[in-house]
Short mmCIF file of C-alpha atoms in Angstrom, two decimals:
data_model
loop_
_atom_site.label_atom_id
_atom_site.label_comp_id
_atom_site.label_asym_id
_atom_site.label_seq_id
_atom_site.Cartn_x
_atom_site.Cartn_y
_atom_site.Cartn_z
CA MET A 293 14.13 -44.46 -11.03
CA ALA A 294 15.44 -47.30 -9.59
CA SER A 295 13.49 -49.78 -7.13
CA LEU A 296 15.58 -50.25 -3.65
CA THR A 297 15.74 -52.96 -1.75
CA LEU A 298 15.95 -51.87 2.26
CA SER A 299 17.12 -53.63 4.83
CA SER A 300 15.07 -51.54 7.81
CA THR A 301 11.40 -51.38 8.39
CA PRO A 302 8.47 -48.30 7.79
CA LEU A 303 8.63 -47.99 11.16
CA ALA A 304 11.70 -47.00 11.88
CA ASP A 305 12.14 -44.69 8.61
CA GLY A 306 9.61 -43.07 9.54
CA PHE A 307 6.34 -44.54 7.11
CA TYR A 308 2.93 -45.67 8.07
CA MET A 309 0.05 -47.58 6.01
CA PRO A 310 -2.68 -44.26 4.68
CA ALA A 311 -6.40 -45.17 4.99
CA GLU A 312 -7.69 -46.59 1.82
CA TRP A 313 -9.68 -43.58 1.60
CA GLU A 314 -6.85 -40.99 0.97
CA PRO A 315 -6.34 -40.26 -2.23
CA GLN A 316 -4.53 -42.15 -4.46
CA GLN A 317 -1.68 -42.43 -7.39
CA GLN A 318 -3.64 -45.58 -9.37
CA MET A 319 -5.40 -49.24 -8.33
CA TRP A 320 -3.59 -51.96 -9.48
CA MET A 321 -5.41 -55.30 -10.87
CA ILE A 322 -3.98 -58.63 -12.09
CA TRP A 323 -6.25 -60.71 -14.80
CA PRO A 324 -7.83 -63.57 -14.37
CA GLU A 325 -6.78 -66.69 -15.98
CA ARG A 326 -6.31 -69.81 -14.23
CA PRO A 327 -9.65 -73.17 -15.58
CA ASP A 328 -9.26 -74.67 -12.16
CA ASN A 329 -10.41 -71.07 -10.53
CA TRP A 330 -12.35 -69.78 -12.87
CA ARG A 331 -15.45 -71.02 -14.66
CA LEU A 332 -15.48 -71.33 -18.61
CA ASN A 333 -12.10 -70.43 -19.37
CA ALA A 334 -12.53 -67.28 -16.79
CA GLN A 335 -14.88 -65.99 -19.13
CA PRO A 336 -17.10 -64.93 -17.43
CA ALA A 337 -14.80 -63.29 -14.84
CA HIS A 338 -13.22 -61.60 -17.18
CA THR A 339 -16.46 -59.59 -18.32
CA ALA A 340 -17.09 -58.81 -14.30
CA PHE A 341 -13.25 -57.71 -14.14
CA CYS A 342 -14.01 -55.64 -16.71
CA ALA A 343 -17.09 -54.29 -15.01
CA VAL A 344 -14.39 -53.51 -12.08
CA ILE A 345 -12.34 -52.02 -14.27
CA GLN A 346 -14.19 -49.37 -15.97
CA ALA A 347 -15.73 -48.28 -13.18
CA ILE A 348 -12.26 -47.28 -10.94
CA ALA A 349 -10.82 -46.02 -14.79
CA ARG A 350 -14.43 -43.16 -14.21
CA PHE A 351 -12.02 -42.19 -11.33
CA GLN A 352 -8.44 -42.63 -11.35
CA PRO A 353 -5.97 -44.52 -13.85
CA VAL A 354 -5.97 -48.30 -13.27
CA THR A 355 -2.74 -50.80 -14.28
CA VAL A 356 -3.48 -54.48 -14.58
CA GLY A 357 -0.94 -57.31 -14.60
CA VAL A 358 -1.42 -60.02 -17.49
CA SER A 359 0.52 -62.76 -18.75
CA ALA A 360 2.21 -63.08 -21.54
CA ASP A 361 -0.23 -65.93 -22.52
CA ALA A 362 -3.22 -63.48 -22.12
CA TYR A 363 -2.12 -60.50 -22.88
CA LEU A 364 -3.57 -59.92 -26.65
CA GLU A 365 -6.82 -60.79 -24.85
CA ALA A 366 -6.68 -58.27 -22.27
CA TYR A 367 -5.44 -55.77 -24.28
CA ALA A 368 -8.50 -56.13 -26.30
CA ARG A 369 -10.68 -55.93 -23.36
CA LEU A 370 -9.36 -53.04 -22.18
CA ALA A 371 -7.20 -51.00 -24.36
CA ASP A 372 -10.07 -48.46 -25.21
CA THR A 373 -11.29 -48.30 -21.70
CA PRO A 374 -12.85 -44.59 -20.74
CA GLY A 375 -11.63 -42.36 -18.78
CA TYR A 376 -8.27 -42.45 -17.08
CA GLY A 377 -7.28 -45.40 -19.30
CA VAL A 378 -6.03 -48.81 -17.83
CA ARG A 379 -1.88 -49.46 -18.33
CA LEU A 380 -0.74 -52.68 -19.49
CA VAL A 381 1.89 -54.58 -17.61
CA GLU A 382 3.68 -57.60 -18.14
CA ILE A 383 3.58 -59.78 -14.48
CA ALA A 384 3.47 -63.65 -14.95
CA ASN A 385 0.84 -64.91 -11.93
CA ASN A 386 -0.15 -67.73 -11.04
CA ASP A 387 -3.78 -65.84 -9.84
CA ALA A 388 -5.03 -62.72 -9.65
CA TRP A 389 -5.73 -61.73 -6.17
CA MET A 390 -3.33 -58.61 -6.11
CA ARG A 391 -4.74 -56.96 -2.74
CA ASP A 392 -2.68 -60.85 -1.00
CA THR A 393 -0.20 -60.87 -3.84
CA GLY A 394 0.92 -57.51 -4.40
CA PRO A 395 2.34 -54.89 -1.86
CA THR A 396 1.31 -52.63 1.06
CA PHE A 397 2.09 -48.91 0.29
CA VAL A 398 3.33 -46.78 3.15
CA ARG A 399 4.17 -43.11 3.34
CA ASN A 400 6.47 -40.47 5.46
CA ALA A 401 5.14 -37.45 7.03
CA ALA A 402 6.58 -35.68 3.28
CA GLY A 403 4.32 -38.01 1.26
CA GLU A 404 7.34 -39.73 -0.37
CA VAL A 405 5.84 -43.33 -0.40
CA ARG A 406 7.50 -46.93 -0.10
CA GLY A 407 6.22 -51.13 -0.81
CA ILE A 408 6.41 -53.67 1.60
CA ASP A 409 6.54 -56.95 -0.02
CA TRP A 410 4.97 -59.77 2.31
CA ILE A 411 5.53 -63.18 2.20
CA PHE A 412 2.48 -64.83 -0.11
CA ASN A 413 1.73 -68.42 0.80
CA ALA A 414 -1.82 -69.17 -1.03
CA TRP A 415 -3.36 -68.66 2.75
CA GLY A 416 -1.79 -71.14 4.33
CA GLY A 417 0.67 -73.20 2.43
CA GLU A 418 0.83 -77.33 2.51
CA GLN A 419 -1.56 -76.75 5.88
CA GLY A 420 -4.63 -75.84 3.61
CA GLY A 421 -3.53 -73.60 0.74
CA LEU A 422 -5.88 -72.72 -1.58
CA TYR A 423 -3.70 -73.45 -4.62
CA SER A 424 0.11 -74.89 -5.23
CA PRO A 425 2.53 -73.78 -6.48
CA TRP A 426 2.10 -70.37 -6.15
CA ASP A 427 5.56 -69.20 -6.77
CA LEU A 428 4.49 -66.00 -9.17
CA ASP A 429 2.45 -64.75 -7.05
CA ASN A 430 5.29 -64.45 -4.42
CA GLN A 431 7.19 -62.56 -7.11
CA VAL A 432 4.01 -60.09 -7.33
CA ALA A 433 5.18 -57.48 -5.59
CA ARG A 434 8.47 -56.67 -6.47
CA LYS A 435 7.63 -56.73 -9.77
CA VAL A 436 4.97 -54.20 -9.28
CA LEU A 437 7.26 -51.96 -6.78
CA GLN A 438 10.19 -52.19 -9.69
CA ILE A 439 7.94 -50.97 -12.14
CA GLU A 440 6.63 -48.23 -10.24
CA GLY A 441 10.88 -47.62 -8.89
CA VAL A 442 9.64 -48.20 -6.00
CA SER A 443 11.41 -48.38 -2.39
CA ARG A 444 10.86 -51.87 -1.02
CA TYR A 445 11.03 -53.79 2.00
CA VAL A 446 10.83 -56.75 2.35
CA ALA A 447 8.57 -58.47 5.47
CA ASP A 448 10.15 -62.09 6.78
CA PHE A 449 6.30 -62.28 7.26
CA VAL A 450 3.47 -64.44 5.77
CA LEU A 451 0.61 -61.38 5.17
CA GLU A 452 -2.20 -60.93 3.21
CA GLY A 453 -3.43 -57.33 2.12
CA GLY A 454 -7.02 -58.56 2.53
CA ALA A 455 -6.55 -59.85 6.08
CA ILE A 456 -5.99 -56.00 7.45
CA HIS A 457 -8.01 -52.74 7.64
CA VAL A 458 -6.12 -49.03 9.37
CA ASP A 459 -7.58 -46.50 9.80
CA GLY A 460 -4.46 -43.94 8.44
CA GLU A 461 -4.48 -42.90 12.84
CA GLY A 462 -2.94 -45.67 14.19
CA THR A 463 -5.75 -48.65 14.39
CA LEU A 464 -5.47 -51.58 12.70
CA LEU A 465 -8.42 -54.45 12.81
CA THR A 466 -7.75 -58.29 11.51
CA THR A 467 -9.14 -61.64 12.66
CA GLU A 468 -8.43 -63.95 14.78
CA ALA A 469 -9.24 -67.06 12.81
CA CYS A 470 -6.58 -65.78 10.07
CA LEU A 471 -3.20 -64.05 11.62
CA LEU A 472 -3.68 -66.54 14.28
CA ASN A 473 -4.38 -69.11 12.46
CA PRO A 474 -0.37 -72.04 12.71
CA ASN A 475 -0.59 -71.55 8.64
CA ARG A 476 0.66 -68.02 9.03
CA ASN A 477 3.41 -67.86 10.89
CA PRO A 478 3.09 -70.46 13.37
CA HIS A 479 6.60 -69.73 14.99
CA LEU A 480 5.09 -66.20 16.64
CA THR A 481 3.01 -65.54 19.15
CA ARG A 482 0.95 -62.90 18.93
CA ALA A 483 2.28 -60.43 20.79
CA GLU A 484 5.25 -60.65 18.32
CA ILE A 485 2.35 -60.66 15.10
CA GLU A 486 1.25 -57.54 16.59
CA GLU A 487 4.82 -56.82 16.90
CA ASN A 488 5.53 -56.84 13.37
CA LEU A 489 2.73 -55.26 12.19
CA ARG A 490 3.48 -52.60 14.49
CA GLN A 491 7.20 -52.46 12.40
CA TYR A 492 5.85 -52.85 8.79
CA LEU A 493 2.78 -50.55 9.00
CA GLY A 494 3.01 -48.20 11.45
CA ILE A 495 0.58 -48.94 13.28
CA GLN A 496 0.10 -48.60 17.53
CA LYS A 497 -2.97 -50.67 18.39
CA VAL A 498 -3.85 -54.34 17.01
CA LEU A 499 -8.34 -54.81 17.21
CA TRP A 500 -8.69 -58.76 16.79
CA LEU A 501 -12.04 -59.28 15.81
CA PRO A 502 -13.04 -63.45 16.83
CA ASN A 503 -14.16 -64.22 13.34
CA GLY A 504 -14.20 -63.30 9.73
CA ILE A 505 -17.18 -64.49 6.95
CA TYR A 506 -18.16 -68.14 7.54
CA GLU A 507 -16.75 -70.38 5.35
CA ASP A 508 -14.59 -68.16 4.23
CA GLU A 509 -11.29 -70.02 2.51
CA THR A 510 -8.95 -67.19 3.03
CA ASP A 511 -9.18 -68.64 7.06
CA GLU A 512 -11.82 -65.84 7.31
CA HIS A 513 -10.08 -62.23 6.21
CA ILE A 514 -11.05 -58.82 7.32
CA ASP A 515 -12.01 -57.32 4.59
CA ASN A 516 -14.75 -59.33 3.72
CA MET A 517 -16.20 -59.12 8.13
CA ALA A 518 -15.39 -55.13 8.90
CA CYS A 519 -13.57 -52.34 8.56
CA PHE A 520 -12.67 -48.82 8.81
CA ILE A 521 -15.21 -46.16 6.62
CA ARG A 522 -13.33 -43.18 8.95
CA PRO A 523 -11.42 -42.82 11.59
CA GLY A 524 -13.11 -44.38 14.69
CA GLU A 525 -16.16 -45.50 12.41
CA VAL A 526 -15.75 -49.22 11.45
CA LEU A 527 -18.74 -50.82 8.83
CA LEU A 528 -19.27 -54.41 9.92
CA ALA A 529 -21.25 -57.24 8.68
CA TRP A 530 -24.05 -57.96 9.69
CA THR A 531 -26.96 -60.40 10.06
CA ASP A 532 -30.41 -61.01 11.98
CA ASN A 533 -30.90 -64.39 11.17
CA PRO A 534 -29.92 -66.54 14.47
CA GLN A 535 -30.16 -69.62 12.45
CA ASP A 536 -27.37 -68.47 10.33
CA PRO A 537 -23.55 -69.91 11.41
CA GLN A 538 -22.70 -65.55 10.31
CA TYR A 539 -25.02 -64.75 12.82
CA ALA A 540 -22.50 -65.64 16.48
CA TYR A 541 -19.28 -64.06 14.53
CA SER A 542 -21.77 -60.84 14.05
CA GLN A 543 -22.45 -60.92 17.53
CA ALA A 544 -18.89 -61.67 18.66
CA ALA A 545 -17.86 -58.95 16.95
CA TYR A 546 -20.31 -56.82 18.00
CA THR A 547 -19.28 -57.25 21.43
CA TYR A 548 -15.56 -56.25 21.27
CA LEU A 549 -16.30 -53.52 18.87
CA SER A 550 -18.33 -51.85 20.89
CA THR A 551 -15.67 -52.18 24.35
CA ALA A 552 -13.09 -50.97 22.66
CA THR A 553 -10.74 -48.08 21.89
CA ASP A 554 -8.76 -46.93 19.09
CA ALA A 555 -5.68 -45.79 18.89
CA GLN A 556 -6.56 -42.47 19.25
CA GLY A 557 -8.37 -43.64 22.95
CA ARG A 558 -11.77 -42.68 21.23
CA GLN A 559 -14.73 -45.49 21.44
CA LEU A 560 -15.53 -46.88 18.79
CA LYS A 561 -18.89 -46.26 16.02
CA ILE A 562 -20.09 -48.78 14.60
CA HIS A 563 -22.37 -49.25 11.17
CA LYS A 564 -23.97 -52.96 10.66
CA LEU A 565 -24.25 -53.82 7.22
CA PRO A 566 -26.85 -55.99 6.37
CA LEU A 567 -25.58 -59.13 4.31
CA PRO A 568 -27.08 -60.25 1.80
CA GLN A 569 -28.72 -63.73 2.03
CA PRO A 570 -26.32 -66.79 1.99
CA GLN A 571 -25.28 -67.79 -1.55
CA TYR A 572 -24.13 -71.20 -2.72
CA ILE A 573 -22.35 -72.52 -5.97
CA ARG A 574 -24.82 -73.96 -8.36
CA GLU A 575 -24.22 -77.08 -9.87
CA GLU A 576 -23.65 -75.61 -13.83
CA GLU A 577 -20.75 -73.18 -12.21
CA ALA A 578 -19.01 -75.93 -10.47
CA ALA A 579 -19.27 -78.05 -13.91
CA GLY A 580 -17.55 -75.14 -15.19
CA VAL A 581 -14.15 -75.22 -13.34
CA VAL A 582 -11.81 -77.53 -14.76
CA ALA A 583 -10.43 -80.02 -12.02
CA LEU A 584 -6.50 -80.10 -11.51
CA PRO A 585 -4.16 -81.07 -8.93
CA GLY A 586 -3.03 -78.77 -6.09
CA THR A 587 -6.42 -76.59 -6.44
CA GLN A 588 -8.89 -76.79 -3.24
CA PRO A 589 -11.98 -77.93 -5.93
CA ARG A 590 -15.13 -76.03 -6.61
CA GLN A 591 -18.22 -78.29 -5.24
CA ALA A 592 -22.19 -77.71 -5.57
CA GLY A 593 -23.26 -76.64 -2.96
CA GLN A 594 -20.45 -75.07 -1.38
CA ARG A 595 -21.09 -71.87 0.29
CA LEU A 596 -19.98 -68.68 -0.60
CA ALA A 597 -18.75 -65.44 1.61
CA ALA A 598 -20.46 -62.66 0.32
CA SER A 599 -20.12 -59.76 1.69
CA TYR A 600 -20.91 -56.25 1.08
CA ILE A 601 -17.80 -55.25 3.12
CA ASN A 602 -15.66 -56.51 0.19
CA PHE A 603 -15.80 -52.80 -1.79
CA VAL A 604 -12.81 -50.44 -2.81
CA PHE A 605 -12.37 -46.94 -1.99
CA CYS A 606 -11.20 -45.09 -5.36
CA ASN A 607 -10.86 -40.95 -6.02
CA GLY A 608 -14.36 -39.74 -5.05
CA ALA A 609 -15.96 -43.05 -5.36
CA LEU A 610 -16.81 -45.88 -4.05
CA ILE A 611 -17.08 -49.47 -6.06
CA LEU A 612 -18.88 -52.67 -3.88
CA PRO A 613 -20.50 -55.26 -5.37
CA SER A 614 -23.50 -56.86 -5.94
CA PHE A 615 -25.34 -60.39 -5.84
CA ASP A 616 -28.95 -59.83 -7.60
CA ASP A 617 -29.98 -59.91 -4.06
CA PRO A 618 -32.75 -57.94 -2.15
CA MET A 619 -29.55 -56.38 0.18
CA ASP A 620 -28.25 -55.24 -3.30
CA ALA A 621 -30.24 -51.40 -3.13
CA VAL A 622 -30.35 -51.89 1.45
CA ALA A 623 -26.27 -51.60 0.93
CA VAL A 624 -26.18 -49.00 -2.01
CA GLU A 625 -27.95 -46.85 -0.12
CA HIS A 626 -26.26 -47.43 3.32
CA LEU A 627 -23.12 -46.26 1.89
CA ARG A 628 -24.36 -43.39 0.54
CA GLN A 629 -25.62 -42.18 3.34
CA LEU A 630 -22.91 -43.17 5.51
CA CYS A 631 -20.26 -41.84 2.24
CA PRO A 632 -22.11 -38.76 0.88
CA ASP A 633 -18.94 -37.48 -0.73
CA ARG A 634 -18.58 -40.34 -2.64
CA GLU A 635 -20.30 -41.80 -5.44
CA VAL A 636 -21.57 -45.12 -5.16
CA ILE A 637 -21.27 -48.02 -7.68
CA GLN A 638 -22.25 -51.56 -7.80
CA VAL A 639 -20.81 -54.01 -10.40
CA PRO A 640 -22.09 -57.33 -10.06
CA GLY A 641 -19.84 -59.54 -7.32
CA ARG A 642 -21.07 -63.26 -8.20
CA GLU A 643 -18.36 -64.29 -10.94
CA ILE A 644 -15.63 -62.96 -8.49
CA LEU A 645 -17.14 -64.66 -5.37
CA LEU A 646 -17.12 -68.10 -7.34
CA GLY A 647 -13.83 -67.55 -7.54
CA GLY A 648 -12.97 -67.12 -3.43
CA GLY A 649 -12.69 -63.15 -3.05
CA ASN A 650 -14.39 -59.77 -4.49
CA ILE A 651 -13.58 -56.58 -5.64
CA HIS A 652 -11.21 -55.55 -2.72
CA CYS A 653 -9.49 -58.76 -2.63
CA ILE A 654 -8.91 -57.88 -6.51
CA THR A 655 -7.43 -54.32 -5.86
CA GLN A 656 -4.25 -52.76 -4.55
CA GLN A 657 -4.57 -49.05 -4.23
CA GLN A 658 -1.53 -46.77 -4.57
CA PRO A 659 -1.13 -43.43 -2.31
CA ILE A 660 -0.74 -40.83 -4.04
CA LYS A 661 2.80 -38.62 -3.39
CA LYS A 662 1.76 -35.51 -1.33
#
């Protein structure tokens, strides 16, 4: 089936972005490679990604994009993945952040699925972007939609999937720190950004948290800070330590959400999800990363944006990171109580975190056709 390029917008055609907890056809990921971001030639990252892939594959198919150079290695690691298995497809890329480089899928009332191809500029372009070039990453969404034969909306708008969360009923969560940053869409006002989100995602209301997670190098994506777990209910990253810079960020978010209503007029119910203790890059970890021109360096002592909010829903389960921290078990128990209909699975997240994100950042769900 051909992938048509559309000149309209999803809203005009009756399409909207469904919530992440709705049934999924498959999960998309990209195999990590670059030695200037993933230490020791990405070998520890391969193990971490495989753990995520194996966890998701228990519940639904996984498709992994991989470069020609890394294909044989990825095949050796993934070909015999049990459960629903893994499909490998050859996709050239600059790095492994499928949430941000892949398409955002939208659906209409009849169940038809289409995709949005946003502009990707490596989280800031020439003003704070994390690597250069990013031209191959900016082609990933188009290639995914072509592989699937899904019609494509082309957005003249810089956006990453990790910058947004939706409830599937008209409400979108984001942060001012990210979407109002002049390194994304400096020619647009806040109202114009909201209109773009309305046109492409079919939402009616945007909730703007001031900040995300402290020192999050994506300019504080929402997917580290807060998410919907069902309509009218928000999960918020939390610390009770007033000496932590994150404390003020979380307090401000809580204050804002406490007085906000969603697109349906509901007062929000807020669930606080404790953060792990602050984590920092160790000397041996920084030493394993190859310093190359055009890439933000990894330095010992740099604070990492560790958060349990960076989990992903899949069919019948929820996959979240662990950090070898006492709060790991607390986070699992919180999520089991809040999502009793799902199996909550924790997999090691530090190696992914060292690359700049976590499980939600490396995955992109494709909703099922109804």
